[in-house]
Short mmCIF file of C-alpha atoms in Angstrom, two decimals:
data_model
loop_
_atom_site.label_atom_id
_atom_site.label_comp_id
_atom_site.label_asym_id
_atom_site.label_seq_id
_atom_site.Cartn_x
_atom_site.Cartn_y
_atom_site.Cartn_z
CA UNK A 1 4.07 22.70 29.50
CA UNK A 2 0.62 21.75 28.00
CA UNK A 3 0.48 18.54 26.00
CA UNK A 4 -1.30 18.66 23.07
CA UNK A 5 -4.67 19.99 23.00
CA UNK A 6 -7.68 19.02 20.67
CA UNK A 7 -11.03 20.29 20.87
CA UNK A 8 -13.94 19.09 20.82
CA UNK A 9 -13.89 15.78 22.21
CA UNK A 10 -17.13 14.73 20.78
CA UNK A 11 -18.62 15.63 18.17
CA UNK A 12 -21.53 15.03 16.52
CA UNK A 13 -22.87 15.35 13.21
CA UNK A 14 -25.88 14.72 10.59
CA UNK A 15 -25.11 13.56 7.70
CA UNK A 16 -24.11 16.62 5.44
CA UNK A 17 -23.04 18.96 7.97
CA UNK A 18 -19.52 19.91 8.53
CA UNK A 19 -17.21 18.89 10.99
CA UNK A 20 -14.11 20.92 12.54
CA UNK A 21 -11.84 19.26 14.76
CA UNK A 22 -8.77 21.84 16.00
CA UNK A 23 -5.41 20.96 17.34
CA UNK A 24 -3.12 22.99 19.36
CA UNK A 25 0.18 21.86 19.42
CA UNK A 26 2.42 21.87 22.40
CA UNK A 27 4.62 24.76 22.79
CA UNK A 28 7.44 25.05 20.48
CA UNK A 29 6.16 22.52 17.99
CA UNK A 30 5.56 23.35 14.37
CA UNK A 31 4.96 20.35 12.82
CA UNK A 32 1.62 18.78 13.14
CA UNK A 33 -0.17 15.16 11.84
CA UNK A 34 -3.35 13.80 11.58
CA UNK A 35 -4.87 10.42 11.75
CA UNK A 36 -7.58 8.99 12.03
CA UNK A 37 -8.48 5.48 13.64
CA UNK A 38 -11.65 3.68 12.32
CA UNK A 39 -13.44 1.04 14.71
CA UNK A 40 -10.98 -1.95 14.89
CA UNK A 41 -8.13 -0.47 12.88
CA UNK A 42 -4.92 1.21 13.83
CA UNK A 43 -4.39 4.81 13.33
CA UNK A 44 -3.46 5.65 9.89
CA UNK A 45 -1.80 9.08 8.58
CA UNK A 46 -4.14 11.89 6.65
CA UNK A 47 -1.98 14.82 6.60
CA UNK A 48 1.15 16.48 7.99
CA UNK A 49 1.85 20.58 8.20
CA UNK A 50 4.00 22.87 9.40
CA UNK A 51 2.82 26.22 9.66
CA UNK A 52 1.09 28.00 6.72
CA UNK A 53 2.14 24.83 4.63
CA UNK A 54 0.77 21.03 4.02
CA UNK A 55 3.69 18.99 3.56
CA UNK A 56 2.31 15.64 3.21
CA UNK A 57 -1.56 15.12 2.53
CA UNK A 58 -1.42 11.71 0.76
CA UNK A 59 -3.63 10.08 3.58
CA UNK A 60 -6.30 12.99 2.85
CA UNK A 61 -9.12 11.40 1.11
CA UNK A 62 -9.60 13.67 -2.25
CA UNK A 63 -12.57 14.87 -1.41
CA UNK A 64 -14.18 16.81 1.20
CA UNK A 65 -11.53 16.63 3.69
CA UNK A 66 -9.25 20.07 4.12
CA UNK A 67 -6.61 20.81 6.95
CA UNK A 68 -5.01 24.03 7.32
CA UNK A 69 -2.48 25.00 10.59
CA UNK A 70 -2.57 29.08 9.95
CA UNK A 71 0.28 31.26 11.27
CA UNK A 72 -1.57 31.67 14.28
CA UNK A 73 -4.48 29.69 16.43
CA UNK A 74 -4.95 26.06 15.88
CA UNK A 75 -4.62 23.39 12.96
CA UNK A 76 -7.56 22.66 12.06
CA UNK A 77 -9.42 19.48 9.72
CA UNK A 78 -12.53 20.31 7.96
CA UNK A 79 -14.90 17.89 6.91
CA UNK A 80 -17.54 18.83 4.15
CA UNK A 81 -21.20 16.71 4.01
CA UNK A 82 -19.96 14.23 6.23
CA UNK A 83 -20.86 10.59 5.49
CA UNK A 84 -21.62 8.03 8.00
CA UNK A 85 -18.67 6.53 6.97
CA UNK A 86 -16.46 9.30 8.46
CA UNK A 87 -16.91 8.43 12.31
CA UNK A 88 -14.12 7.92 13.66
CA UNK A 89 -11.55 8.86 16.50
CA UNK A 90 -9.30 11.62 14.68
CA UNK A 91 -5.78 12.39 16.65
CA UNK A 92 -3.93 14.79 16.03
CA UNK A 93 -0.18 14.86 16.93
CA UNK A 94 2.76 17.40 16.76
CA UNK A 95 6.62 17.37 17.17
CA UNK A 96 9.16 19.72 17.34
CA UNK A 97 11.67 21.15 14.33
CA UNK A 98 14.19 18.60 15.08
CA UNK A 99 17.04 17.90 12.39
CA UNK A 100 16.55 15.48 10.20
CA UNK A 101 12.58 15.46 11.07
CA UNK A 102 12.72 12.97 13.99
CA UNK A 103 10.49 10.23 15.70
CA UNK A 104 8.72 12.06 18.37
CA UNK A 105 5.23 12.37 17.94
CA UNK A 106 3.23 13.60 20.68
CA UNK A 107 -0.44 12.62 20.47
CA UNK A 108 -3.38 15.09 21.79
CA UNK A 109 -6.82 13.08 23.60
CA UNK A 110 -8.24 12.85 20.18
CA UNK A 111 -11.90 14.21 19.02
CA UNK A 112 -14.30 11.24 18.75
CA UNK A 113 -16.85 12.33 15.35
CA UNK A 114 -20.53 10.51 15.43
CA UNK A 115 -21.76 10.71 12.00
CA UNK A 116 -26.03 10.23 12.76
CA UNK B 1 -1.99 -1.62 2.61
CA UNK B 2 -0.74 -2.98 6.50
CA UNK B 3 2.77 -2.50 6.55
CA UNK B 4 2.47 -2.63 9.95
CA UNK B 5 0.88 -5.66 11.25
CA UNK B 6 -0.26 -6.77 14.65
CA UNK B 7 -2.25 -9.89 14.79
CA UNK B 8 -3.31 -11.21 18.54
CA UNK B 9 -6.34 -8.33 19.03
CA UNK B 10 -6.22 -9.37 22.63
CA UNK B 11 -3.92 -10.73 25.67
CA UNK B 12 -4.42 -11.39 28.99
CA UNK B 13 -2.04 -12.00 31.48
CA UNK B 14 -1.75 -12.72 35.30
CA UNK B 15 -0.21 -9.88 37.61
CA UNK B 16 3.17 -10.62 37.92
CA UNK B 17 3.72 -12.76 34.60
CA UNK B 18 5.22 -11.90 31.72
CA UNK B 19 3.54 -9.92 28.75
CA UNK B 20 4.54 -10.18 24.77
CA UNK B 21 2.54 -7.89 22.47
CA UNK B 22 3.75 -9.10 19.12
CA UNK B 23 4.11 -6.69 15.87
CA UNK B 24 5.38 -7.87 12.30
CA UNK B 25 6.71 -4.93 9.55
CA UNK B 26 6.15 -5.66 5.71
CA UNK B 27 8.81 -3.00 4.44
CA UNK B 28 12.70 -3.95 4.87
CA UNK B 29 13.46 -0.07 4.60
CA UNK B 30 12.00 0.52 8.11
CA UNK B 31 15.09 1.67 10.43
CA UNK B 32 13.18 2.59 14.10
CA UNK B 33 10.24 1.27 15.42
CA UNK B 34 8.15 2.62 18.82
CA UNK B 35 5.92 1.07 20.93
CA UNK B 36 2.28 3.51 22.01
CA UNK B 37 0.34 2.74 25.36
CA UNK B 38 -2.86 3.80 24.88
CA UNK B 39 -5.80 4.15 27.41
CA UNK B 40 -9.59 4.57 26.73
CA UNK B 41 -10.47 8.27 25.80
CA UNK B 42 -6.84 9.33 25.66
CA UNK B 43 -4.00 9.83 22.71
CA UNK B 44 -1.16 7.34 22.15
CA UNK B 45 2.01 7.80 24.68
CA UNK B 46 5.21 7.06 23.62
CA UNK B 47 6.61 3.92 25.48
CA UNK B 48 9.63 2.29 24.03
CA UNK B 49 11.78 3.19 20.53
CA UNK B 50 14.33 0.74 18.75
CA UNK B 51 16.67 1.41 15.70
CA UNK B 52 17.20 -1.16 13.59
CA UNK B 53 21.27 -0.99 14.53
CA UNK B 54 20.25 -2.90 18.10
CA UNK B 55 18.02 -5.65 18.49
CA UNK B 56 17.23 -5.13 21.92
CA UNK B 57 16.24 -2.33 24.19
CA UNK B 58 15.68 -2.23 27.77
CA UNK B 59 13.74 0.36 29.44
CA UNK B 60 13.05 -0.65 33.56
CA UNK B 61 10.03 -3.14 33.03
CA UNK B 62 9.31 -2.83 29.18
CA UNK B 63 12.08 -4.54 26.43
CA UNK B 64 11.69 -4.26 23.08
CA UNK B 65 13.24 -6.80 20.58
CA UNK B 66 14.12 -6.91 17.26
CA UNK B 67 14.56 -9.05 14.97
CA UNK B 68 15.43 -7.82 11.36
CA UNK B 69 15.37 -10.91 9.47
CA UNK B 70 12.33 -12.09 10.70
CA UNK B 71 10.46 -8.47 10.13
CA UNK B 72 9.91 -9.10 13.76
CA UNK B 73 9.53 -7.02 16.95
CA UNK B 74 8.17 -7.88 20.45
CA UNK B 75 7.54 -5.62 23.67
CA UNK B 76 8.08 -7.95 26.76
CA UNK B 77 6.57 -6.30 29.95
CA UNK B 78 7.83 -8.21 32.99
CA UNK B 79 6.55 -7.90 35.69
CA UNK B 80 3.28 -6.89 34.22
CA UNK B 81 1.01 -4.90 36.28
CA UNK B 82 -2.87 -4.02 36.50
CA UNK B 83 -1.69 -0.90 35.20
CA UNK B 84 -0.39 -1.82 32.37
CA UNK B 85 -4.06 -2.30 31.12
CA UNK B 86 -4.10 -0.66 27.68
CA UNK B 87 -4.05 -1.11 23.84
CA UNK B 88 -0.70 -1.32 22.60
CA UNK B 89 0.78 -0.09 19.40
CA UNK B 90 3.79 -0.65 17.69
CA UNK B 91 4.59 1.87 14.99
CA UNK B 92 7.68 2.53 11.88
CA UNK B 93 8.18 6.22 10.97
CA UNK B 94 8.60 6.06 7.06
CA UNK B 95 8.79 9.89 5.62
CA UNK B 96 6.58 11.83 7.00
CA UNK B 97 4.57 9.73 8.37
CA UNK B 98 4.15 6.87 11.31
CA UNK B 99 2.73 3.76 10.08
CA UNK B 100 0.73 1.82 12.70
CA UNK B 101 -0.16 -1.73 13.62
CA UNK B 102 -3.90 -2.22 14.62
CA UNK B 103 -3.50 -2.92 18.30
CA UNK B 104 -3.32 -5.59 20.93
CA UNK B 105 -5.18 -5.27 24.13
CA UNK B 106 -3.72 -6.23 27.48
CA UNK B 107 -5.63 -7.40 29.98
CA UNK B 108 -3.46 -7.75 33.48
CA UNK B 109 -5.47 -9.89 35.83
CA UNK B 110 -5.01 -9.07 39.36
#
């Protein structure tokens, strides 16, 4: 069973170009987050989806950020014009249906994004 | 907004001693808390989970307290290996979300 899967890596950027990062869950997960940890910080929420639907974006910042997870292929988080300020490690994470929501959260290698 | 707060950045510790990592919560309301093990390059692995009804949890090696007045938790690693070399998290699911501490990294001296 393949752990969570997020592709690229690395990525680099110039400022204004746009960044995608995808996530493939692991199999039989439909719930997916992701955060993003900034040099010397801890990794702080952006958005949570289940398929077809964002659930939770109150991490997002307002503008230029987007995340979709699509009925099929990966979830993926689109960054517009990317700003220096948007390097960063971004993780993405998914867990399965459980009842009540539950606590596990498995995290994929993360994509590292250079901003240049 | 740090709800989740982890203040030593950095530990080091002699093979065979004991580790504490250290992690202090802001919000009452929190009712489970995790421990992450993270190495360079790689996601966060789950290591060790509390609920807030126990204040301790043993898991082989790693022990997790808790200490609910205090907003308090601590992962004790004994003995602590070269292995155990990582960044540490400790983490409170709140809604939909996890809410992370910054990180403290262990250093296990051979």
């Amino acid at each position: 069973n393949a752990g969570v899967m997020q592709n690229p890596r690395h990525l680099v950027r110039r400022r204004g170009q746009e960044a995608r990062l995808r996530c493939s869950p692991m199999k039989g997960h439909s719930h997916v987050y992701w955060y993003r940890q900034l040099p010397e910080e801890g990794l702080k929420f952006m958005v949570y989806l289940q398929k077809e639907n964002i659930i939770d974006e109150s991490g997002m910042p307002k503008e230029r950020f987007s995340a979709e997870f699509p009925k099929e292929g990966p979830s993926i988080l689109r960054i517009q014009q990317v700003v220096r300020g948007d390097s960063a490690a971004y993780f993405c994470a998914s867990s399965p249906p459980l009842p009540g929501g539950g606590y596990e959260q498995y995290f994929g290698p993360g994509t590292r994004l250079t901003v240049t | 907004d740090q709800q989740v707060k982890q203040n030593s950045p950095s530990l080091s510790v002699q093979e065979g001693r004991i580790s504490i990592l250290n992690c202090d919560y802001t919000n009452s309301m929190f009712d489970y808390f995790l421990w992450y093990k993270k190495y360079p390059a790689e996601g966060p692995t789950f290591l060790i989970s509390i609920s807030s009804i126990k204040d301790k949890n043993e898991d082989g090696r790693f022990t997790v307290f808790l200490n609910k007045s205090a907003k308090h938790l601590s992962l004790h690693i004994v003995p602590s290996q070269p292995g155990d070399s990582a960044v540490y998290f400790c983490a409170a699911p709140w809604g939909n979300q996890f809410y992370f501490g910054t990180g403290t990294s262990l250093t296990v001296i051979p």
